[in-house]
Structures are given as C-alpha cells and as structure tokens.
Coordinates of C-alpha atoms and ligand atoms in Angstrom, one line a residue:
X6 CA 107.7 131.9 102.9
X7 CA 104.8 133.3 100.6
X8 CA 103.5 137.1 101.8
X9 CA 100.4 138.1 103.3
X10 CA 99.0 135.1 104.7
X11 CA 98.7 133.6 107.9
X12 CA 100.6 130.3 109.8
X13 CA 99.1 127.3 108.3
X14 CA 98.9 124.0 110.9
X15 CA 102.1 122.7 109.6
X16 CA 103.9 125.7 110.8
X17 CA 104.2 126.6 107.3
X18 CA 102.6 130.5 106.0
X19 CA 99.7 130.2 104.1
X20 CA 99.5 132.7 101.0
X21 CA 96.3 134.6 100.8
X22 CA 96.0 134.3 97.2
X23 CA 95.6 129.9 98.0
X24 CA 92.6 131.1 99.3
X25 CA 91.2 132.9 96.1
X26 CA 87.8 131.2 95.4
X27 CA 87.0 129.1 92.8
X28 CA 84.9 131.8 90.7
X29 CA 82.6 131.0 87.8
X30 CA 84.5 133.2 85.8
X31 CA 87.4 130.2 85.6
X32 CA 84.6 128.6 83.8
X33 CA 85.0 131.5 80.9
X34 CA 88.4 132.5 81.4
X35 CA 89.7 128.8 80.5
X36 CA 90.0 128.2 76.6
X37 CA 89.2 124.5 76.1
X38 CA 91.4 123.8 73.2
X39 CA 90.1 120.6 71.6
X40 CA 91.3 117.9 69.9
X41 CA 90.4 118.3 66.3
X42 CA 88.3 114.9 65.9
X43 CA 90.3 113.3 63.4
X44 CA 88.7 110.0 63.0
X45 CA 86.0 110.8 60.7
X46 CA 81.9 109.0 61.7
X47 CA 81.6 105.5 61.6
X48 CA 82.3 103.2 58.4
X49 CA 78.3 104.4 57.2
X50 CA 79.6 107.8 57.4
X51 CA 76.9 108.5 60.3
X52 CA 78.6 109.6 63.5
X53 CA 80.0 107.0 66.2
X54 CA 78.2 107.6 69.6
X55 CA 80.5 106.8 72.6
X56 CA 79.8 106.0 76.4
X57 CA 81.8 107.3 79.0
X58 CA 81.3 106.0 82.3
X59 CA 82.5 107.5 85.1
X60 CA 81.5 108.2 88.9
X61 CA 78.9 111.6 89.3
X62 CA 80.9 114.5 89.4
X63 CA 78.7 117.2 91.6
X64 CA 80.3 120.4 90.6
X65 CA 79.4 119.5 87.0
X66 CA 83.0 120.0 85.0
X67 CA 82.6 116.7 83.5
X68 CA 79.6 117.1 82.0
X69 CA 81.0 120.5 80.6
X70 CA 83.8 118.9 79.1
X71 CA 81.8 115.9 77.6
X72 CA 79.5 118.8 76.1
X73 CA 82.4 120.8 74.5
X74 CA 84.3 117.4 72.8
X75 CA 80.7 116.7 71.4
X76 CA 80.3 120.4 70.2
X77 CA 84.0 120.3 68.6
X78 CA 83.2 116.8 67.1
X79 CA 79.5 117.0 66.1
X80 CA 78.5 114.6 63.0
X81 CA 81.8 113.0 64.0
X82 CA 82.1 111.2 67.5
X83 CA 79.1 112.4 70.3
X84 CA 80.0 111.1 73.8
X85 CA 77.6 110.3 76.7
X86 CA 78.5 110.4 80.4
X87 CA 77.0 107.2 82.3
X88 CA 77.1 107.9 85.7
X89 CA 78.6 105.0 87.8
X90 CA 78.0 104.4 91.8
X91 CA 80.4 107.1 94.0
X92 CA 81.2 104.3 95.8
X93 CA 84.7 102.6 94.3
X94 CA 83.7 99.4 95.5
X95 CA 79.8 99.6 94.4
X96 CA 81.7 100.8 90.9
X97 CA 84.2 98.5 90.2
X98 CA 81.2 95.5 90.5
X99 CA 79.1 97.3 88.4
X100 CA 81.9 97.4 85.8
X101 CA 83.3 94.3 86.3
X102 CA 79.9 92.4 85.6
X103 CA 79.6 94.6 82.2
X104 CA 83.4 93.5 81.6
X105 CA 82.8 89.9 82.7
X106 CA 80.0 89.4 80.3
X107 CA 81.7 91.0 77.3
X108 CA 79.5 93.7 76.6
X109 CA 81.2 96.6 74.5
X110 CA 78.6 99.0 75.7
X111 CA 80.8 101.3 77.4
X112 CA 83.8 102.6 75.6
X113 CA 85.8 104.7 77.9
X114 CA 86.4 103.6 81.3
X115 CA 87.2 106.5 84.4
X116 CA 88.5 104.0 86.2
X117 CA 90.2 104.0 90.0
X118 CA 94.1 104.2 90.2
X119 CA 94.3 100.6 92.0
X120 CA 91.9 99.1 88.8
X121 CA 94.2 98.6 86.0
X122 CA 96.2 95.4 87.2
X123 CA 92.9 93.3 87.7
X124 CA 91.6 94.5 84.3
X125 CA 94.4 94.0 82.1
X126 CA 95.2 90.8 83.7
X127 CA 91.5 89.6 82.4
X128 CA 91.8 91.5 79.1
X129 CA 89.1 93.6 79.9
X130 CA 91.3 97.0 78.9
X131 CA 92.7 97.6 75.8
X132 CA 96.7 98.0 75.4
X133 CA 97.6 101.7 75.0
X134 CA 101.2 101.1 74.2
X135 CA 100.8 102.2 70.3
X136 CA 99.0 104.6 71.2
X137 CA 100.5 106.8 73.9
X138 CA 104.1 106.1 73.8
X139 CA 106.9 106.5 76.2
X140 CA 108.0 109.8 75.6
X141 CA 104.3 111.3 75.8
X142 CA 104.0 109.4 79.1
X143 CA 107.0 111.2 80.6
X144 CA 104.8 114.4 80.8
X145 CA 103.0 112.4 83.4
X146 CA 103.6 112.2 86.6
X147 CA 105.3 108.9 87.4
X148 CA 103.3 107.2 90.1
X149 CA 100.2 107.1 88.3
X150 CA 101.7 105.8 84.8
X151 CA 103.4 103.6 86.9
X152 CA 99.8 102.4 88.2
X153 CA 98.3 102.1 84.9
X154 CA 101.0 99.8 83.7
X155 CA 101.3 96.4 83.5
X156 CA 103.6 93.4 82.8
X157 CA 105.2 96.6 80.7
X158 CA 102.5 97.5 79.0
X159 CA 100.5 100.9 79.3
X160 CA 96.7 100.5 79.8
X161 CA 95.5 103.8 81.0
X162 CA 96.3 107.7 80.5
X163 CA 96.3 109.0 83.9
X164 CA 93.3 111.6 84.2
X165 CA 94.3 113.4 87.6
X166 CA 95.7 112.5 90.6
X167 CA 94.6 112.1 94.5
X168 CA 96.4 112.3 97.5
X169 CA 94.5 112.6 101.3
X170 CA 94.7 115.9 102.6
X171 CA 93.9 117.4 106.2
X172 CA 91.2 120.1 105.7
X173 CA 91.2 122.3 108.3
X174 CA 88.8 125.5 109.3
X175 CA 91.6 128.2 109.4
X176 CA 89.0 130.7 110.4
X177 CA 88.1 129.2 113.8
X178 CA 91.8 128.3 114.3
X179 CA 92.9 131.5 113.9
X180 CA 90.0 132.9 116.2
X181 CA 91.2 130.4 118.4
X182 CA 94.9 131.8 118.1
X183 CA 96.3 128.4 117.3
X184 CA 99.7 129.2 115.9
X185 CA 101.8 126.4 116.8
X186 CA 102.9 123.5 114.7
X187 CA 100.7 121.0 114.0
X188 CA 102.7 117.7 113.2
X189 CA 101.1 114.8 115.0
X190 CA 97.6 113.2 115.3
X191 CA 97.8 113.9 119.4
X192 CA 98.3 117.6 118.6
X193 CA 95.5 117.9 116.0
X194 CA 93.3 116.2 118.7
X195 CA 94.5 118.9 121.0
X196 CA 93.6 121.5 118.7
X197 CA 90.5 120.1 117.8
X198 CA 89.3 120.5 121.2
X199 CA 90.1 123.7 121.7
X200 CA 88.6 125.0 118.9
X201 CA 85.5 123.3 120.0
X202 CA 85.3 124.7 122.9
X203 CA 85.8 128.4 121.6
X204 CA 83.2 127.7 118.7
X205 CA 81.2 125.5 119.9
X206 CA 81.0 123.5 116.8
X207 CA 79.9 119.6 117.1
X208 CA 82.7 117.7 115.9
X209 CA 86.5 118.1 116.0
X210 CA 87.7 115.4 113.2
X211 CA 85.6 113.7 110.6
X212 CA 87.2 111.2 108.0
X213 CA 85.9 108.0 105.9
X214 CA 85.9 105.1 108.5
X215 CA 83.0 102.9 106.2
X216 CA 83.3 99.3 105.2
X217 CA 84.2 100.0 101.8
X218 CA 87.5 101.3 99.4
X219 CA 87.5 104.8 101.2
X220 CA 87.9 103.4 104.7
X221 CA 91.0 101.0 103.6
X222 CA 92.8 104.2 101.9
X223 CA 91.8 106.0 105.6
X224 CA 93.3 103.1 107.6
X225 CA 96.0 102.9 105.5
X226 CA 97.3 106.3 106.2
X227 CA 97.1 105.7 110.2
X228 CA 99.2 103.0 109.5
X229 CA 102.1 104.9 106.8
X230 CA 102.2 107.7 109.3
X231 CA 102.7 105.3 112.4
X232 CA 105.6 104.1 110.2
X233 CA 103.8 100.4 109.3
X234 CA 103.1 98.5 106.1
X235 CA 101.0 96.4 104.2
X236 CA 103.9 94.8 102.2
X237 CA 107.6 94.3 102.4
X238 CA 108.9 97.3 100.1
X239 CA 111.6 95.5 99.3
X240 CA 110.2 91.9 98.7
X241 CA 106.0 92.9 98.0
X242 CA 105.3 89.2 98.0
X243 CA 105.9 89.3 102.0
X244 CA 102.9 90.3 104.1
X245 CA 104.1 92.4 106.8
X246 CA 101.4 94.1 108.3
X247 CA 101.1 92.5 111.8
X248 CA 103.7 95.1 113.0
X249 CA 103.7 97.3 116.3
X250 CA 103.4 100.7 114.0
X251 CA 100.8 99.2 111.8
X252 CA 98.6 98.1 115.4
X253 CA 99.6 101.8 117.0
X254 CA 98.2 103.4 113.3
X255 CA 94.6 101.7 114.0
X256 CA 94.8 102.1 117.5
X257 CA 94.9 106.1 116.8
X258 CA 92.6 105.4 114.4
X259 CA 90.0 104.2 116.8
X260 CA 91.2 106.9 119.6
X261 CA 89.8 109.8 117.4
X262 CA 86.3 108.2 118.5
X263 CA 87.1 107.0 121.8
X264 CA 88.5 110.5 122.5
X265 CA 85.3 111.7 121.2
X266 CA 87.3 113.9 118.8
X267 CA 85.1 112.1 116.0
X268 CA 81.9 111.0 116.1
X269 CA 80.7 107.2 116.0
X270 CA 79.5 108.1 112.9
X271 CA 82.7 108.2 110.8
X272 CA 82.7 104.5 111.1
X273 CA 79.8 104.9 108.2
X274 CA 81.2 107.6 106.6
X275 CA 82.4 107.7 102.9
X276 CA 83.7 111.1 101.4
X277 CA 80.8 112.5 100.3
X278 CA 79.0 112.1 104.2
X279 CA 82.3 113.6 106.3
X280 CA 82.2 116.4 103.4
X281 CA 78.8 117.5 103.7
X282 CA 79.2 117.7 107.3
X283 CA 82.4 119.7 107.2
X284 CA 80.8 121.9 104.5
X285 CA 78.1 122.6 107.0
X286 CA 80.2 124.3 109.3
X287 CA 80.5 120.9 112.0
X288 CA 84.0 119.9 111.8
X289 CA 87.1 121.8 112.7
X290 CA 89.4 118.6 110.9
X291 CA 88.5 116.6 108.0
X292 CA 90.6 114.2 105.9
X293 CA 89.4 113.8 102.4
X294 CA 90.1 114.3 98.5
X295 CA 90.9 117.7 96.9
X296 CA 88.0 117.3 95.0
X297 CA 85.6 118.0 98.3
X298 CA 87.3 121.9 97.7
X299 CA 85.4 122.9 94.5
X300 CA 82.2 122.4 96.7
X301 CA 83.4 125.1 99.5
X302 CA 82.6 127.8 96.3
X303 CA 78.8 126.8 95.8
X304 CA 75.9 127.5 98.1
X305 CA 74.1 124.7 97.8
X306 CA 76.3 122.6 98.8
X307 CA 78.4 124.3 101.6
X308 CA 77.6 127.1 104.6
X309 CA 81.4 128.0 105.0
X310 CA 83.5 129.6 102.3
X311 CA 86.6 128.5 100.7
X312 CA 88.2 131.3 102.3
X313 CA 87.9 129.6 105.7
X314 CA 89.1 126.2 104.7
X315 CA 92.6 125.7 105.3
X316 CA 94.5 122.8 103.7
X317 CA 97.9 120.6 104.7
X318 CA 99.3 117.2 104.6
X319 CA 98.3 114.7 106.7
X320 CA 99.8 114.2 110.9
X321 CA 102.1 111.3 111.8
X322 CA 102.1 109.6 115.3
X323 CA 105.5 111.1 116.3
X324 CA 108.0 113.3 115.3
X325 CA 110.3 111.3 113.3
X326 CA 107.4 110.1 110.9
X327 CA 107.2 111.0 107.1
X328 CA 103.6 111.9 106.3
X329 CA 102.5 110.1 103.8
X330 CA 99.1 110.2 101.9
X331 CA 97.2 107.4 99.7
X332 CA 97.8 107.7 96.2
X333 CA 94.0 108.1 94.7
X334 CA 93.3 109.0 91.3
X335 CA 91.1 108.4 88.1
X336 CA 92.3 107.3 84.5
X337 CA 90.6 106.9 81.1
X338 CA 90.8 102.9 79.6
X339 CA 89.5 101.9 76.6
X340 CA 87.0 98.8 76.9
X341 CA 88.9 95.8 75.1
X342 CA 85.4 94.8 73.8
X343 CA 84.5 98.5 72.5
X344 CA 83.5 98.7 68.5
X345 CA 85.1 102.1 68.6
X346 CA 88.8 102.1 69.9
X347 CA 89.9 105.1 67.6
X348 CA 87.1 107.3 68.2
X349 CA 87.4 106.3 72.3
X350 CA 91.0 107.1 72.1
X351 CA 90.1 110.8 70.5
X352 CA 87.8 111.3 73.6
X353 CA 91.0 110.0 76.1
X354 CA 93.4 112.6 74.1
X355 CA 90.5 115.3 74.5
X356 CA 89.7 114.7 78.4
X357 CA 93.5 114.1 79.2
X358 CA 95.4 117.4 77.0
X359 CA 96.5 120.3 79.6
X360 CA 93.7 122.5 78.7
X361 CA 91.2 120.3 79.6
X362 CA 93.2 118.7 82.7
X363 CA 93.6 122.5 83.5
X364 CA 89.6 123.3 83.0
X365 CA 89.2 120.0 85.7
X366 CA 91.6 121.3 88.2
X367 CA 90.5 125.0 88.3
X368 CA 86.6 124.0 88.8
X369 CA 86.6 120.7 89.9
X370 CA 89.4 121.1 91.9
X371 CA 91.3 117.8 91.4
X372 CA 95.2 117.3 91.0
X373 CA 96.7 117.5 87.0
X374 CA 98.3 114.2 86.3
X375 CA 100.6 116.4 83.7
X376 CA 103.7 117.7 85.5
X377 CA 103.3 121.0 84.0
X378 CA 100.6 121.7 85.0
X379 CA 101.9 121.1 88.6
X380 CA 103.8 124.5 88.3
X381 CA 100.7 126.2 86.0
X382 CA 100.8 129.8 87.8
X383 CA 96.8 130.0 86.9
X384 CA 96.4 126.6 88.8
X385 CA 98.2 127.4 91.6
X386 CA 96.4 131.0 92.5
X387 CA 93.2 129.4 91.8
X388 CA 93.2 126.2 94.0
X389 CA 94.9 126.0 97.1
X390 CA 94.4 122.5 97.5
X391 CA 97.1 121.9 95.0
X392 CA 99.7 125.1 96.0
X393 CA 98.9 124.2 99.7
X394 CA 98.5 120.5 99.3
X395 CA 102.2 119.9 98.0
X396 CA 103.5 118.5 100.6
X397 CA 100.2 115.7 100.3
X398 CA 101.2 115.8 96.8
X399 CA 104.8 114.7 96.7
X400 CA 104.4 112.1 99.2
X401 CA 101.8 109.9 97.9
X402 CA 101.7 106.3 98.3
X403 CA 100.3 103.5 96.4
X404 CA 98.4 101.0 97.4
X405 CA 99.6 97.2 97.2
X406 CA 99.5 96.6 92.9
X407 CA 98.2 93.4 92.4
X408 CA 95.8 91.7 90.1
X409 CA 94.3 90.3 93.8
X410 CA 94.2 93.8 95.2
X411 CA 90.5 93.9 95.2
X412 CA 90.4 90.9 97.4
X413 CA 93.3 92.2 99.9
X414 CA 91.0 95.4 100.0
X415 CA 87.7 93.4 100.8
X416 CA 89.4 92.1 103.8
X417 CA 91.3 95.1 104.9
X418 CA 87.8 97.2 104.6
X419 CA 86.2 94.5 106.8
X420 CA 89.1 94.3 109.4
X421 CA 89.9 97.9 109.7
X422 CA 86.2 99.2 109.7
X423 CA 85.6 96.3 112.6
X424 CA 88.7 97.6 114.3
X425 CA 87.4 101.7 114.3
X426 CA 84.0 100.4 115.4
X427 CA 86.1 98.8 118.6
X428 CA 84.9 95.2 117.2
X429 CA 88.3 93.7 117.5
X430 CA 91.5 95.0 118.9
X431 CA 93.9 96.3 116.5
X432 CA 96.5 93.8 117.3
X433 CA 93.8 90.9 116.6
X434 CA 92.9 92.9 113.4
X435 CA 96.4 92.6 112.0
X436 CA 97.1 89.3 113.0
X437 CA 94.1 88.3 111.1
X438 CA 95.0 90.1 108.1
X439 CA 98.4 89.1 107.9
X440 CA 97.2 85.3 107.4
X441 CA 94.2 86.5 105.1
X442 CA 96.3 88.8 103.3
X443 CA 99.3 86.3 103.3
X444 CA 96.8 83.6 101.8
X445 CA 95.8 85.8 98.7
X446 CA 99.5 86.7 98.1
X447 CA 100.2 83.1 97.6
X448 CA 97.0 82.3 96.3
X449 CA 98.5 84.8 93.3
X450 CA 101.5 83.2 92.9
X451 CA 101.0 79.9 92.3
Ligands
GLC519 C1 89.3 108.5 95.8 C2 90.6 108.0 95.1 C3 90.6 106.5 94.8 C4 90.2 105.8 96.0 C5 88.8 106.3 96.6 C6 88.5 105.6 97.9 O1 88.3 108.5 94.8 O2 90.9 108.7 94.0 O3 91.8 106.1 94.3 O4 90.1 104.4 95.8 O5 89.0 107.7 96.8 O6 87.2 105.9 98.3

C-alpha cells in the first residue's frame, strides 16, 4: 500500500505523489540526449530533409522533440512534422492513398499499433530486421513488437504504448465519501449517480461510442470484460463473437445511455470530444487514453486539475471477470518508397531512445514502450496514469492481427456504433458480425 494517499475506485490506495502535476519544469529538467546524426547530408553534401507524419499532438512534445533532433543534426538531416487526421480511420486512408500511389514523400510513418500487418503485406513499410535486431527489441515491451511484426520480420520500433483507462474525478468521489470497491460496470453506474447528485455535475460516464477505430476499441472492451471474443484464441481463424458475453458486453454498453449514466452523445464521441467534456468539469467517469492526462496540467484546455483526476483500470460485468483494456499504441515505419532510409532510421533511433521516450511520457503523458522505463522512478512520481494505470497496463489486449483487420474494424465500427445508438439489438449485432466477420476471415485465407 503506498502512504499518504487516499482509496482509489479499485479498492486500491492511491499515492499522493501519482498526483504530482505535470510541471513545465519536466520540460527543463529532462536532458534530451540525442542521437549523434551519423549519416552525414545527402550524396551532394547538402542536408537530407525528412517528413514525419504523424497525428496532432496538442500538448506540443512532438514538435519539441522534432525541433531538438533538427538542432542536434543541423546541415545534416532536418525533419518536418506533417500533421495527419486525429481520427485513426480518417489517417490510415490518408496514408494509405499516399502508400498506394508510391509516393516517397513521407519518410517516417507514426503509425497505429493494428497498421503494420496491412502495410507490410503490400510492401508499403520497409523491413527493420537489419536494422533493429533481436536483442535491442527485447528492451521492448513484448506486445507491441509483437504487433509490429510480421511473417517474422520486424517493421516498426514501437514508439509508446496505449491501454484504456477509467478516469475518474477523485475529488467529487471523495466529497461524496465513496470508499468502497469499485469492480463492476453496475457499481460505477451506482457511483456515478451519486456523485451526480451531490455535485450536480451533467454527466456521470462519457467514452468514445462514434462510428470510427475509437468506438470498436470501446466496444471491444464491454465485450473482454463480459468475458467474450472476437476470435478463437486458440484457433484465430474461428469467428466467435456471436456469444452470450460478447451480446451482454454491448448490451452494458448501450445501458450506460439508456440508464442515462451517459449522454446520447457518446454515440458521436471520439477521444478528443469525451476529453474536452471531462476536462470541463462534466463527467464524474471517462474511459480514454493516458495521453488525455497531460491536458489536466494546462489551462486552456482543462477547468479541473490533475490533482482531481483519479485513474484505474477498466470495470468488468461480474466479479469473476479479468479487466482487460485495448492494446493502443503508436510506432515509427520507414516508408518502403522513401529516398532516405538511413537518415529516416536516425530520426526512429532519436524519437524511440529512453530519453526521448522519457521526455514523451513525462509531458505528453503517454506509456514508454521500453521496459525500463516502466520502472523509471522520475516517470512514475510524475505521471500517475502510468504508476496508477498498471493494472490497465499489464492487461492489455490486442486487437484481431490481420492484414484484413481494417475491414473487420469497418464492420465492427458500423455494427457496434448502430448497437449503442439502440439501432439493432446486440444479439442481432453479433449475429451479423459473425457472418461478416467470418466472410473476411475466409476471404483472407484463400
Ligand atoms: C488510440 C490507440 C490506437 C487506437 C485509437 C482508436 O490512439 O493508441 O491504437 O486505434 O486510439 O481511436
């Protein structure tokens, strides 16, 4: 049990020090070692300008760290940061029409955790094998470099890591004297309500319920933590998702609006629209990326404080349920049709070495994919998603890897988004998937 600090939702103690904010003097106190640019300018001696393209980060740590590898390389390698849709769905089509056409405009890729399959399949990403071999890769963690392989081959250095978290306002639930446990989606409802009532705030739950990426990886979790599944773990080429725990995961899904603990609204939402309104002091619950933390520490962007933001794993439907939370994240690839491979892998070894993974998680607030960083003392004073989010952290699950993922995902988005808006019952939701799913399984086999 950590001192000083009060019961967390989970029944677990919160330590106060989780709850440091994210200052601007992590911005000076972090030494962003560099990677001596070692690949000299281009072949006429003038320097080799990069693109990096990547979705906009609003706390602004990317653009720091793009402006520091240019400073450390100048008349050597100078890096631009194209900004890319926030939506994954709207950025992956973006991408994959540059891809598609051959263009070697961009060079390095921050692409999605569920991406590589689809573009190493159409050698659109460049092999990384050479490059980063096996023993550098153990100092990742294993999920993601197991993502960014494929047919065993490595096509992506794992930038940092996601994993669905349950914010919470510990403020109000203190005020409130909440001090129970906090396991299941029927007692977060409960104490939801209450805490409404006391504080009068609008909503009790907010979460990403749109048509898109964001509202499968929502849906997905219902489903995990009602005990269903997409696939057959043991044989992934079986669709088993029309299951009684995968209909009761969307039916509590849909309950959190028909309960009136969320609003119709999160049926629209993607994670920047259920963070703005929990930011503004509206929510008592919100499900969403660490990332959404780093915004709690400026002004503009939030009313509440990062000392009144509380942070645990996800609920489950019943006792008895592991809670389980989608494995997100964001990884560097080298475009296969990029004139600059050696100078785009300098920029990967820069944006992915600890310091600058550290500098990321301490003010952009986003999980190090390097697992020693996972135990960095700094890290874990300095942001709580990650020393309260452990629990999230260690029981993340991936998506279904397949080159046809996107096209599972287009129907699953539809479905489950169709399902929350009370369009279709869940159990006519998953009996609809498991023939479209089932279709594009076997569609990929043959
Ligand atoms: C986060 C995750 C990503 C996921 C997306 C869905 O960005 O890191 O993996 O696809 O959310 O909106």
């Amino acid at each position: 049990m950590a001192e000083g600090g009060g019961e967390g939702p989970r029944g677990r103690r919160i330590n106060r020090r989780d709850f440091l904010r994210l200052s601007g003097a992590g911005l000076v106190g972090v030494i962003l070692l560099g990677v001596a640019g070692c690949v000299g300018g281009g072949q006429d001696g003038r320097s080799v300008n990069l693109t990096f393209s990547f979705f906009p980060d609003r706390t602004g740590s990317v653009q720091k760290l793009v402006d520091e590898f240019n400073s450390r390389n100048e008349g050597q390698i100078q890096a631009t940061y194209r900004e890319m849709p926030a939506d994954s769905d709207q950025h992956f089509d973006q991408l994959k029409t540059e891809l598609q056409s051959g263009s070697g405009d961009i060079d390095v890729i921050g692409g999605d955790v569920i991406w590589p399959a689809q573009l190493a399949a159409n050698g659109w990403i460049s092999d990384l094998s050479d490059r980063f071999p096996e023993e550098e890769r153990g100092e990742f963690l294993p999920a993601p470099i197991q993502a960014n392989t494929h047919q065993g081959r490595i096509y992506g250095v794992p930038w940092y890591t996601d994993a669905g978290m349950l914010y919470y306002r510990r403020d109000l639930l203190e005020q409130s004297r909440f001090s129970g446990l906090l396991e299941t989606y029927d007692e977060m409802k409960d104490v939801a309500k209450r805490v409404q009532r006391d504080s009068g705030l609008r909503y009790g739950f907010v979460f990403q319920g749109a048509d898109y990426e964001g509202g499968v990886v929502n849906a997905l979790e219902y489903i995990w933590n009602s005990g269903g599944e997409v696939l057959d773990a043991s044989a992934p080429n079986r669709v088993t998702i029309d299951s009684p725990e995968a209909i009761r995961g969307l039916q509590i899904e849909r309950s959190m609006i028909s309960d009136s603990v969320a609003p119709e609204g999160v049926t629209q939402y993607k994670e920047q629209e259920s963070a703005t309104i929990f930011l503004n002091g509206e929510a008592v619950f919100m499900r969403n990326v660490p990332r959404m933390y780093a915004l709690a520490s400026d002004p503009n962007e939030s009313k509440i404080r990062p000392e009144q933001i509380g942070i645990s794993a996800l609920p489950v439907a019943a006792e008895g349920n592991q809670s389980h939370s989608n494995l997100g994240g964001w990884n560097l690839f080298i475009n296969a049709a990029s004139k600059n491979q050696d100078a785009a892998w300098e920029f990967i070894r820069f944006m992915s070495a600890p310091e600058q993974q550290k500098f990321r998680a301490i003010n952009g607030s986003v999980i190090p994919t390097r697992q020693s960083l996972l135990e960095d003392r700094e890290i874990l004073d300095k942001v709580p998603v990650i020393s309260s989010g452990r629990e999230a952290i260690q029981n993340t699950k991936p998506r279904p890897v397949s080159p046809y993922y996107s096209d599972m995902s287009l129907r699953m988005a539809k479905q489950f988004n169709t399902s929350l808006q009370g369009g279709v019952s869940p159990e006519d939701a998953v009996k609809m998937l498991q023939e479209e799913l089932t279709t594009i399984v076997e569609r990929g086999q043959a």
